[in-house]
Coordinates of C-alpha atoms and ligand atoms in Angstrom, one line a residue:
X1 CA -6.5 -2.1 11.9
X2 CA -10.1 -0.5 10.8
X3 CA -12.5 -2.9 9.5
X4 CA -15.0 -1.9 6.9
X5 CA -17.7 -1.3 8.9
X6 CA -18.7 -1.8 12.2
X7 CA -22.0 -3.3 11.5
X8 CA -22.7 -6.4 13.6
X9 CA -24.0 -8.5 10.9
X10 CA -20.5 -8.1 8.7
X11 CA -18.5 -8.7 11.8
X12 CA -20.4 -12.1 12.4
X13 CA -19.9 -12.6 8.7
X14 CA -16.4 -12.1 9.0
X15 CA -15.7 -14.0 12.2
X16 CA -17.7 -17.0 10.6
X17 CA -16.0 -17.2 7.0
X18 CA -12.5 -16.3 9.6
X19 CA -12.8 -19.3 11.5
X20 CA -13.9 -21.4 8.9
X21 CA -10.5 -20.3 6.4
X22 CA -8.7 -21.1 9.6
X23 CA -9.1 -25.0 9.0
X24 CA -7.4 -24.8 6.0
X25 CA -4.7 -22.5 6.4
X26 CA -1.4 -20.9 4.0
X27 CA 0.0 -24.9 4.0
X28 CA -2.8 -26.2 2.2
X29 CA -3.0 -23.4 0.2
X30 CA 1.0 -23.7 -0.9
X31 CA 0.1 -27.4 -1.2
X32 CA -2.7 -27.0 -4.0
X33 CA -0.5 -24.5 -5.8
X34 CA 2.6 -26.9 -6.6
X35 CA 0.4 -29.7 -7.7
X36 CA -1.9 -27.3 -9.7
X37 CA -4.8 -29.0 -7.6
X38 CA -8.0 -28.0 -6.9
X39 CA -9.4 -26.9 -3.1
X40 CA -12.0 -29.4 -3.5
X41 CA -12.1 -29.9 0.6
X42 CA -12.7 -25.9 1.1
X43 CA -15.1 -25.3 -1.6
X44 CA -17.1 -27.9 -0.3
X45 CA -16.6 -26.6 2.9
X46 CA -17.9 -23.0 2.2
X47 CA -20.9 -24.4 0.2
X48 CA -21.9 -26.3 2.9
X49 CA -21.9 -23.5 5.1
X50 CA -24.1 -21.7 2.9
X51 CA -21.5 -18.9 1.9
X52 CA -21.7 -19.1 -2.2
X53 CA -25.5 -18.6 -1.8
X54 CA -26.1 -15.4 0.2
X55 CA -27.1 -13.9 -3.2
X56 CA -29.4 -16.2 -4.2
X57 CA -32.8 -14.9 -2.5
X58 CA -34.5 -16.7 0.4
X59 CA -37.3 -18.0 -1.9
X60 CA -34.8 -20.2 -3.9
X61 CA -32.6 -21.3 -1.0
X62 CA -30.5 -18.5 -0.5
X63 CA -29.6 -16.0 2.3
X64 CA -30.8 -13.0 0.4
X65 CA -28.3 -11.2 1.7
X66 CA -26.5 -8.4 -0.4
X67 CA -23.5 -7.5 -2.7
X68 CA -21.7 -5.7 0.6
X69 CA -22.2 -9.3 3.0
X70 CA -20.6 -11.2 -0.5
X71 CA -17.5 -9.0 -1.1
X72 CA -17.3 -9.2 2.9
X73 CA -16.8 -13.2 2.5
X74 CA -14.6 -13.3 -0.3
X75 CA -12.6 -10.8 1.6
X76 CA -11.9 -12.8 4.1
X77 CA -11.1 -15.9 2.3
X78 CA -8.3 -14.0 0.4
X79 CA -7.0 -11.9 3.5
X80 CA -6.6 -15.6 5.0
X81 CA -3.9 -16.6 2.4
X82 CA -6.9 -18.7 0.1
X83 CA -7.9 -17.9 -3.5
X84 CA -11.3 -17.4 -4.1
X85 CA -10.7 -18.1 -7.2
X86 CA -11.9 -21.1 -7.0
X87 CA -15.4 -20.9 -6.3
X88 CA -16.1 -16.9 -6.7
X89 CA -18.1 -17.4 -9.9
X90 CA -20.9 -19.9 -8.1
X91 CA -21.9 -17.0 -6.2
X92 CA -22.8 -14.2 -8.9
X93 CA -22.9 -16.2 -12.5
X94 CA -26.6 -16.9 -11.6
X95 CA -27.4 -13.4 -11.4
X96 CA -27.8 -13.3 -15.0
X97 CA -30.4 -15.7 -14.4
X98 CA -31.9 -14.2 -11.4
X99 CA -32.0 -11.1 -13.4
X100 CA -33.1 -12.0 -16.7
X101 CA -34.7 -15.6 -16.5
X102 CA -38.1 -16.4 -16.3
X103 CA -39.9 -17.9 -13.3
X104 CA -39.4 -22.1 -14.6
X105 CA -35.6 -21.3 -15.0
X106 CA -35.1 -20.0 -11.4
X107 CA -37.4 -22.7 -10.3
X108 CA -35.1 -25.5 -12.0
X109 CA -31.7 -23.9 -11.5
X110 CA -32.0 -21.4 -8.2
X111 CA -32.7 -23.9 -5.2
X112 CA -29.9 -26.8 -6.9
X113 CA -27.4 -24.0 -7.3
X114 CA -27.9 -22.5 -3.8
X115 CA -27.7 -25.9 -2.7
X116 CA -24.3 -26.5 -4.3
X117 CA -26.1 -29.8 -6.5
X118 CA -25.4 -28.1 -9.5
X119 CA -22.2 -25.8 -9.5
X120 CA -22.7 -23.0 -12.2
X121 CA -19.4 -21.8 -12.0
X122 CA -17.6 -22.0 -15.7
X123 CA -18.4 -18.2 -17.4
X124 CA -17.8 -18.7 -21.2
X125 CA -17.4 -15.2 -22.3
X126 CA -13.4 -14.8 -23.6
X127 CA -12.2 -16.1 -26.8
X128 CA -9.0 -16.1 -28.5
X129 CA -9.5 -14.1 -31.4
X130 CA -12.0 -11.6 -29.8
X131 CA -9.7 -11.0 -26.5
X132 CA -11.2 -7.6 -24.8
X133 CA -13.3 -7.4 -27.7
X134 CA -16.4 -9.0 -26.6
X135 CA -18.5 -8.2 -29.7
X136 CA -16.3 -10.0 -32.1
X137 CA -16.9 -13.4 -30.2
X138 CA -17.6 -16.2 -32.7
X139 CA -18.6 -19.1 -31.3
X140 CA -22.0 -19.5 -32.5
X141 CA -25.3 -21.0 -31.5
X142 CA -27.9 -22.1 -34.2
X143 CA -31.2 -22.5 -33.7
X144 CA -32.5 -25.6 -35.1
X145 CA -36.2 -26.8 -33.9
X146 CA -36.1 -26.9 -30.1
X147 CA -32.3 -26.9 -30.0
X148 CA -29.9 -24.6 -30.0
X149 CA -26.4 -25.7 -31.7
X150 CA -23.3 -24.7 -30.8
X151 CA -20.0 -24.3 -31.9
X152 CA -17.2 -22.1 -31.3
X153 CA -14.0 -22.5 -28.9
X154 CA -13.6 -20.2 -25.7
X155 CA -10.6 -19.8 -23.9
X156 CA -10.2 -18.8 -20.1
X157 CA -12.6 -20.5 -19.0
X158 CA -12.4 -21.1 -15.4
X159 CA -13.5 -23.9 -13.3
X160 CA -15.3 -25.5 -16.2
X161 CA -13.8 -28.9 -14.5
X162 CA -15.2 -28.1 -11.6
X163 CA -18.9 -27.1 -12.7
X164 CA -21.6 -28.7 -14.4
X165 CA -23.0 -25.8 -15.8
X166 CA -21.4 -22.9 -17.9
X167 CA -22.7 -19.5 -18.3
X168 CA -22.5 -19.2 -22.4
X169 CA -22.3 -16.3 -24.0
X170 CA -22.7 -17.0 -27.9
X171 CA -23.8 -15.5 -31.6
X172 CA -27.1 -16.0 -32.6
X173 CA -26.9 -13.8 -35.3
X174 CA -23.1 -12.9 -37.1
X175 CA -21.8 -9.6 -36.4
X176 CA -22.0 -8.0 -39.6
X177 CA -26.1 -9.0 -40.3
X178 CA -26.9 -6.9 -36.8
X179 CA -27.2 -3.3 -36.5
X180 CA -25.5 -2.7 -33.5
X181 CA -22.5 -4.7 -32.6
X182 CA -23.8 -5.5 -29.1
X183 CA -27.0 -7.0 -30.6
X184 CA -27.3 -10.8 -32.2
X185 CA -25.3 -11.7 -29.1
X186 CA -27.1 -14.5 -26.5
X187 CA -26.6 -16.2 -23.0
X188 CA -27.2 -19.5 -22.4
X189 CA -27.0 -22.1 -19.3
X190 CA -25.2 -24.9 -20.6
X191 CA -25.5 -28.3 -19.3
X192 CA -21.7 -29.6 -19.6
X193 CA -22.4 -32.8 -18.1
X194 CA -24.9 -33.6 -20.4
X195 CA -23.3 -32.7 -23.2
X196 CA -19.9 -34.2 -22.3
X197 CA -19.3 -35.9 -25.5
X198 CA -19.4 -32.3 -27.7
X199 CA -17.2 -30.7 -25.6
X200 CA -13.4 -30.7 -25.2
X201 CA -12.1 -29.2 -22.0
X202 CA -8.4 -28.6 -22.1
X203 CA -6.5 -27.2 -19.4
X204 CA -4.1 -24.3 -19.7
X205 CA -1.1 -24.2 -17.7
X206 CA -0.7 -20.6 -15.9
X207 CA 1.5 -19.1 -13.6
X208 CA -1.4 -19.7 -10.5
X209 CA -3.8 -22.3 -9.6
X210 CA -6.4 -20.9 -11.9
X211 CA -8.2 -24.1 -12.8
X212 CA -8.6 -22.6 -16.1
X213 CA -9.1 -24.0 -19.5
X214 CA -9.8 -23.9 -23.3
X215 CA -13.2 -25.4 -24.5
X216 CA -14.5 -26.5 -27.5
X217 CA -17.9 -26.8 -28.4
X218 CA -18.5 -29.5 -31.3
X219 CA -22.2 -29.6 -31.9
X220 CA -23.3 -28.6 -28.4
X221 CA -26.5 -28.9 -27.9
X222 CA -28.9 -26.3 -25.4
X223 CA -32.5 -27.0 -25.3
X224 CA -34.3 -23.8 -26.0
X225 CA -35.5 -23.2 -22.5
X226 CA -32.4 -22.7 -21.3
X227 CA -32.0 -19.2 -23.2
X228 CA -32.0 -16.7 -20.8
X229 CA -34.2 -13.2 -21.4
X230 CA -34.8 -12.8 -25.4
X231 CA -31.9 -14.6 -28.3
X232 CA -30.0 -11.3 -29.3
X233 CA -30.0 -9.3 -25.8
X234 CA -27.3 -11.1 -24.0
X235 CA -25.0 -8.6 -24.2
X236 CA -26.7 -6.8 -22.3
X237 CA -27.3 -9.0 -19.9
X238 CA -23.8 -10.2 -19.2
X239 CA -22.6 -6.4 -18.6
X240 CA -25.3 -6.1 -15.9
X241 CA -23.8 -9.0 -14.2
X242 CA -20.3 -7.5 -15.1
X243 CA -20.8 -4.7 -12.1
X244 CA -21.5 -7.9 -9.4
X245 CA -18.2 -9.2 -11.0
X246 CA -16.2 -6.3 -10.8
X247 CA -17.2 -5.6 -7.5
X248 CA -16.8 -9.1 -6.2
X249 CA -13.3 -9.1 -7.6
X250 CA -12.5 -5.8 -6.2
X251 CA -13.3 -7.6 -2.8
X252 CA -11.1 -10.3 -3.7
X253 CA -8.3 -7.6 -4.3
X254 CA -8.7 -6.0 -1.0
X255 CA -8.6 -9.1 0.8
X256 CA -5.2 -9.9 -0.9
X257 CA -4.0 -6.4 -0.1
X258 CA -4.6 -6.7 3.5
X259 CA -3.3 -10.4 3.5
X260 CA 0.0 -8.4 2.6
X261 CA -0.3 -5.9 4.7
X262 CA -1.0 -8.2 7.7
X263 CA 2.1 -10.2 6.8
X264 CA 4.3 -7.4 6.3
X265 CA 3.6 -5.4 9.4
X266 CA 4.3 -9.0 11.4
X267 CA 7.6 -9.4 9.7
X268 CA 8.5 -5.9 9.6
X269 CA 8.4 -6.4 13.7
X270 CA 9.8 -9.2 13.9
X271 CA 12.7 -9.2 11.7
X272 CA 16.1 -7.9 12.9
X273 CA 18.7 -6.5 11.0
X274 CA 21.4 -4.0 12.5
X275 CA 20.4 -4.3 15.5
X276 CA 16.6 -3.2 15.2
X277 CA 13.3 -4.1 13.6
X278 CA 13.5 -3.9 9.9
X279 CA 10.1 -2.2 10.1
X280 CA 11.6 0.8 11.9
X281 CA 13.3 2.0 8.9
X282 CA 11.1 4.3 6.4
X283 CA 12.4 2.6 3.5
X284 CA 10.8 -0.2 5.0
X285 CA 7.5 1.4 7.2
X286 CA 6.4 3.9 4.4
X287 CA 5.5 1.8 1.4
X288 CA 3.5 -0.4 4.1
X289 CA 1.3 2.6 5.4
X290 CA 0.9 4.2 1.7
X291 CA -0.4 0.7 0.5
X292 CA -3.0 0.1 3.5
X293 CA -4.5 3.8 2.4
X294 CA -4.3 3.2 -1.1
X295 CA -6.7 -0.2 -0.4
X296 CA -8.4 1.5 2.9
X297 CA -9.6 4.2 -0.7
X298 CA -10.7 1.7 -2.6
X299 CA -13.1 -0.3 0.1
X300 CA -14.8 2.9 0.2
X301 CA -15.6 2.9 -3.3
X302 CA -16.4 -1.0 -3.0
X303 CA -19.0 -0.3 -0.6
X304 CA -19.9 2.6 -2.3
X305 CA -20.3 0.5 -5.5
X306 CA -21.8 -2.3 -3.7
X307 CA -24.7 -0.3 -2.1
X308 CA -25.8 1.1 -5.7
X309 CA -25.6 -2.4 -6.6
X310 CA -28.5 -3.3 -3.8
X311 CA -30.4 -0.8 -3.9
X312 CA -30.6 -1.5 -8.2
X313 CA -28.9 1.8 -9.2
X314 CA -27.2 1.4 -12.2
X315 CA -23.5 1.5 -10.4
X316 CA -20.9 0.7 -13.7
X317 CA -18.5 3.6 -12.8
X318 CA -18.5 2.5 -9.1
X319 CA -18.1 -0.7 -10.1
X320 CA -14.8 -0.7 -12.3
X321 CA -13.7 2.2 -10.4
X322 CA -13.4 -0.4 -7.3
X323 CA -11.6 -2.8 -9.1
X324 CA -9.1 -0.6 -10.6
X325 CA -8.7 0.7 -7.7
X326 CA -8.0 -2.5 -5.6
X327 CA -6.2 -4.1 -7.9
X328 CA -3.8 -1.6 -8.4
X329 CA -3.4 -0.9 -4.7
X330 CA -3.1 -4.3 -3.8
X331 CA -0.2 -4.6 -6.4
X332 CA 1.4 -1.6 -4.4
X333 CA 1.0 -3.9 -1.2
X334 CA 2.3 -6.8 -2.8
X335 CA 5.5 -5.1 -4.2
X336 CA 5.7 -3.6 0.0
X337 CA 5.5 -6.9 0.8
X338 CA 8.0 -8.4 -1.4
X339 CA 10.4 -5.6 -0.4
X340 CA 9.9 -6.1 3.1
X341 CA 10.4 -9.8 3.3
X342 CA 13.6 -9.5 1.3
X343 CA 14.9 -12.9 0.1
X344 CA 12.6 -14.6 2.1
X345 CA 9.9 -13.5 -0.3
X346 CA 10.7 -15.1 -2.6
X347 CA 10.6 -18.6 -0.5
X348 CA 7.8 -20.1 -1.0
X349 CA 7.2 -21.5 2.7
X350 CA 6.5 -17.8 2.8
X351 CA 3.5 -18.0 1.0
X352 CA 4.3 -14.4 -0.7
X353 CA 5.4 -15.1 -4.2
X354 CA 1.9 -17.2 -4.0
X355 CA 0.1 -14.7 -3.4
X356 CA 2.2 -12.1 -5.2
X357 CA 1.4 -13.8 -8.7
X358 CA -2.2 -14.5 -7.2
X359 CA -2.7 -10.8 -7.1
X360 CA -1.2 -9.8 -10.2
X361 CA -4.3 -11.2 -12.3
X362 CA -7.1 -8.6 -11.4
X363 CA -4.8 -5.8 -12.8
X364 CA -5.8 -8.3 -16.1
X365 CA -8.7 -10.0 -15.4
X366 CA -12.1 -10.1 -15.7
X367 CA -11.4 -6.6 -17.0
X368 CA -7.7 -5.2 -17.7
X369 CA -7.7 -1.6 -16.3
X370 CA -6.4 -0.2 -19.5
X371 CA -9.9 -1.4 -20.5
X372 CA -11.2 0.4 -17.1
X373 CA -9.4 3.8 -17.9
X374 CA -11.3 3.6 -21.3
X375 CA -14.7 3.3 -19.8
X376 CA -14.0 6.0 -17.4
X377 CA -12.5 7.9 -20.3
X378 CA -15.4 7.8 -22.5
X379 CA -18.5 6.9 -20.3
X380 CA -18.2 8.9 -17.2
X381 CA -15.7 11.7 -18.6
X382 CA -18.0 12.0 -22.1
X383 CA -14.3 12.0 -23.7
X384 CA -13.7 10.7 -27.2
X385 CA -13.6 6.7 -27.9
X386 CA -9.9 6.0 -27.9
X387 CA -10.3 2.9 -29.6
Ligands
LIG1 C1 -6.3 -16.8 -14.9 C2 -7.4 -16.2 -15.8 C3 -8.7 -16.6 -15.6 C4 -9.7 -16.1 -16.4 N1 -11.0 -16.6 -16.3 C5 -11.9 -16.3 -17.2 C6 -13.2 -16.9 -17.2 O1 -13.6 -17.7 -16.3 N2 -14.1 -16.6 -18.2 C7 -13.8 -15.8 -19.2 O2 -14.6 -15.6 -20.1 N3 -12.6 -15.1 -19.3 C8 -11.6 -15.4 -18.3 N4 -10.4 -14.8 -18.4 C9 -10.1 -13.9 -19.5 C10 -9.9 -12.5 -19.1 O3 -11.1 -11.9 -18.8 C11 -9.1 -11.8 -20.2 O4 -7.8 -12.3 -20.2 C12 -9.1 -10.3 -20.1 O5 -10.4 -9.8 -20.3 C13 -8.2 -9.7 -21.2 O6 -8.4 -10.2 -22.4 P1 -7.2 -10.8 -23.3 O7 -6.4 -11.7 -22.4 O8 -7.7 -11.4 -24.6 O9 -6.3 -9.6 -23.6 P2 -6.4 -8.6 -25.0 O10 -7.8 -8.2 -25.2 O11 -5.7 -9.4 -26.1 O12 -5.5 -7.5 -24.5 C14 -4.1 -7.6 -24.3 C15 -3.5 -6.3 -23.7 O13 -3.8 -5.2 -24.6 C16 -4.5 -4.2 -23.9 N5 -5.5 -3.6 -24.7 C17 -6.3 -4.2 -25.6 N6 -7.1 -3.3 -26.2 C18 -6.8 -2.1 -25.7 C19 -7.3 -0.8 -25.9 N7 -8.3 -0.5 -26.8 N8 -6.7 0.2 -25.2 C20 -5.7 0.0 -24.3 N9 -5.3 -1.3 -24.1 C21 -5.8 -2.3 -24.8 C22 -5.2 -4.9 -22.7 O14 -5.3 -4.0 -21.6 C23 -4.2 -6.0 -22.4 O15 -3.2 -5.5 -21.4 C24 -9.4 -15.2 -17.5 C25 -8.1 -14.8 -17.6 C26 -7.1 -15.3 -16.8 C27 -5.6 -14.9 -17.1

């Protein structure tokens, strides 16, 4: 089947992060998911091998390498039969600070981060009563001296078990004293560790191994220099670091696709009912094939999204375009899947209802693609705000 590209740099890419998901293959995946357990062993794994880093630039202990080489790795780890879940957010959350810090910040976070020291991989951004609604968040941070003070409860928030910092997106000034919705909002690098004793982490129980949680902030304190960019701007900030997101997850999507497609064709070959392979039938063949184009579409607006990422070009149409896209064509595979494997689907030797409800979050999350159909809606198509 066609790869992405035949560029010899994303093939080793590829064959590297291939080989290294082969040590922990669909058992120890199925494993993790009944005891709602994280992959410590394979995150450390991948850190180790420098994969969570390529974004970070050379200078700070990176690869340097690009948005196309990171959706490549994430691709692979979820066309494997793993969940990048786990770990995806250590690769791009520090692009907000890359982006919008000042030199001392990258200094003190960069080199730890691309190291895997410090994992900044808990993105504090969702809150109950706000939902899609990111301007109505509450949790609030008050300056007071050198200190900022925070308080507030977010919800969603992956990993934050698993990191030591969280990415904290927080009023500085209340929504109705600002002009503009968007403004008043900040973003923070919170040290969690530190500031153990103000904060309440408590997991949520979800239909995957999501390592996700509630948290409670009760008089969390952030030293000042650890503000990213100007207090009020952080909106702003977070939606550039939104397009990595959205493109990283979009990889993510298309990995899972082709995990399904892979397993489908295999079992569609080897299965035998009346006398011949199931995968002869149409019933059976078509939905395959329509799935694989439907996700072979959306790489190309992947890499077309990931290019205008690298080369800086504001890319926020390519960007949710390629996760739409992907997700909802990997939900197509997924249902081929299903469909194909019959009963056995819904075995869970099989691995398929894993990775069935795996890939049913990106047609929700980071983004639901109701919320995707908006933007496109009234952004790119200059139509009226529908809500
Ligand atoms: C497993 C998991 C992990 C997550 N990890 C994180 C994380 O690490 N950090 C973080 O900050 N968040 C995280 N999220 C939160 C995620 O980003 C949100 O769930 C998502 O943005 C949707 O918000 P909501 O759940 O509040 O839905 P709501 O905003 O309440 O929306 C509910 C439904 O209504 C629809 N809807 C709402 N408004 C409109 C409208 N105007 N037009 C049409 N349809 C509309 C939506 O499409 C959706 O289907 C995670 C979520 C999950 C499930």
């Amino acid at each position: 089947m066609a790869q992405t590209t035949a560029n010899p740099e994303h093939e080793m890419i590829r064959k590297s992060v291939k080989s290294l998901c082969e040590r922990f293959p669909e058992e120890y995946w199925r494993d993790l998911d009944e005891r709602d357990a994280y992959p410590t062993g394979f995150v450390q794994a991948l850190t180790e091998e420098g994969w969570l880093s390529v974004l970070i630039p050379e200078e700070y202990g990176g690869a340097g390498l690009g948005m196309k080489e990171a959706g490549i790795i994430l691709e692979e780890v979820n066309r494997s039969g793993g969940n990048s879940g786990a770990c995806h957010a250590q690769m791009y959350t520090m692009g907000a600070l890359l982006r919008h810090g000042n030199e001392e910040q990258k200094q003190r976070f960069l080199p730890t981060i691309a190291s895997g020291e410090l994992r900044l991989q808990a993105f504090g951004i969702t809150e109950p009563t706000a939902g899609s609604d990111t301007t109505s968040i509450e949790t609030f941070a008050e300056r007071r001296g050198d200190r900022y003070i925070v308080n507030g409860q977010k919800i969603w928030t992956s990993r934050a078990e698993h990191s030591d910092l969280m990415l904290l997106l927080a009023r500085t000034t209340p929504k109705d004293q600002v002009k503009k919705k968007t403004d008043g909002i900040s973003l923070f690098i919170l040290d969690m560790k530190d500031q153990a004793d103000k904060i309440e982490i408590r997991p949520i129980d979800t239909m995957i191994n999501h390592a996700t949680t509630e948290v409670f902030f009760e008089n969390a304190e952030i030293p000042v220099g650890n503000m990213i960019g100007e207090e009020g701007k952080g909106f702003k900030y977070v939606l550039s670091g939104m397009n990595a997101e959205r493109i990283l997850i979009a990889s993510e999507s298309i990995g899972d696709g082709m995990y399904f497609i892979d397993k489908s064709v295999q079992y569609a070959n080897e299965r035998v009912v009346f006398n011949r392979p199931i995968g002869q039938n149409q019933g059976v063949q078509f939905p395959i094939s329509q799935a694989y184009m439907d996700i072979q579409a959306a790489k190309l607006m992947r890499d077309k999204a990931a290019e205008l990422f690298d080369e800086g070009v504001n890319c926020g149409e390519e960007a949710n375009i390629s996760k739409y896209l992907a997700s909802e064509a990997t939900w197509r595979a997924a249902n081929a899947a299903m469909d194909t494997y019959g009963g056995y689907g819904f075995a869970k030797e099989y691995n398929i209802e894993r990775k069935f409800r795996e890939a049913r979050l990106f047609k929700i999350a980071p983004i639901s693609n109701n919320l995707v159909v908006s933007f496109v809606g009234q952004h790119v198509l200059g139509l009226p705000r529908s809500y």
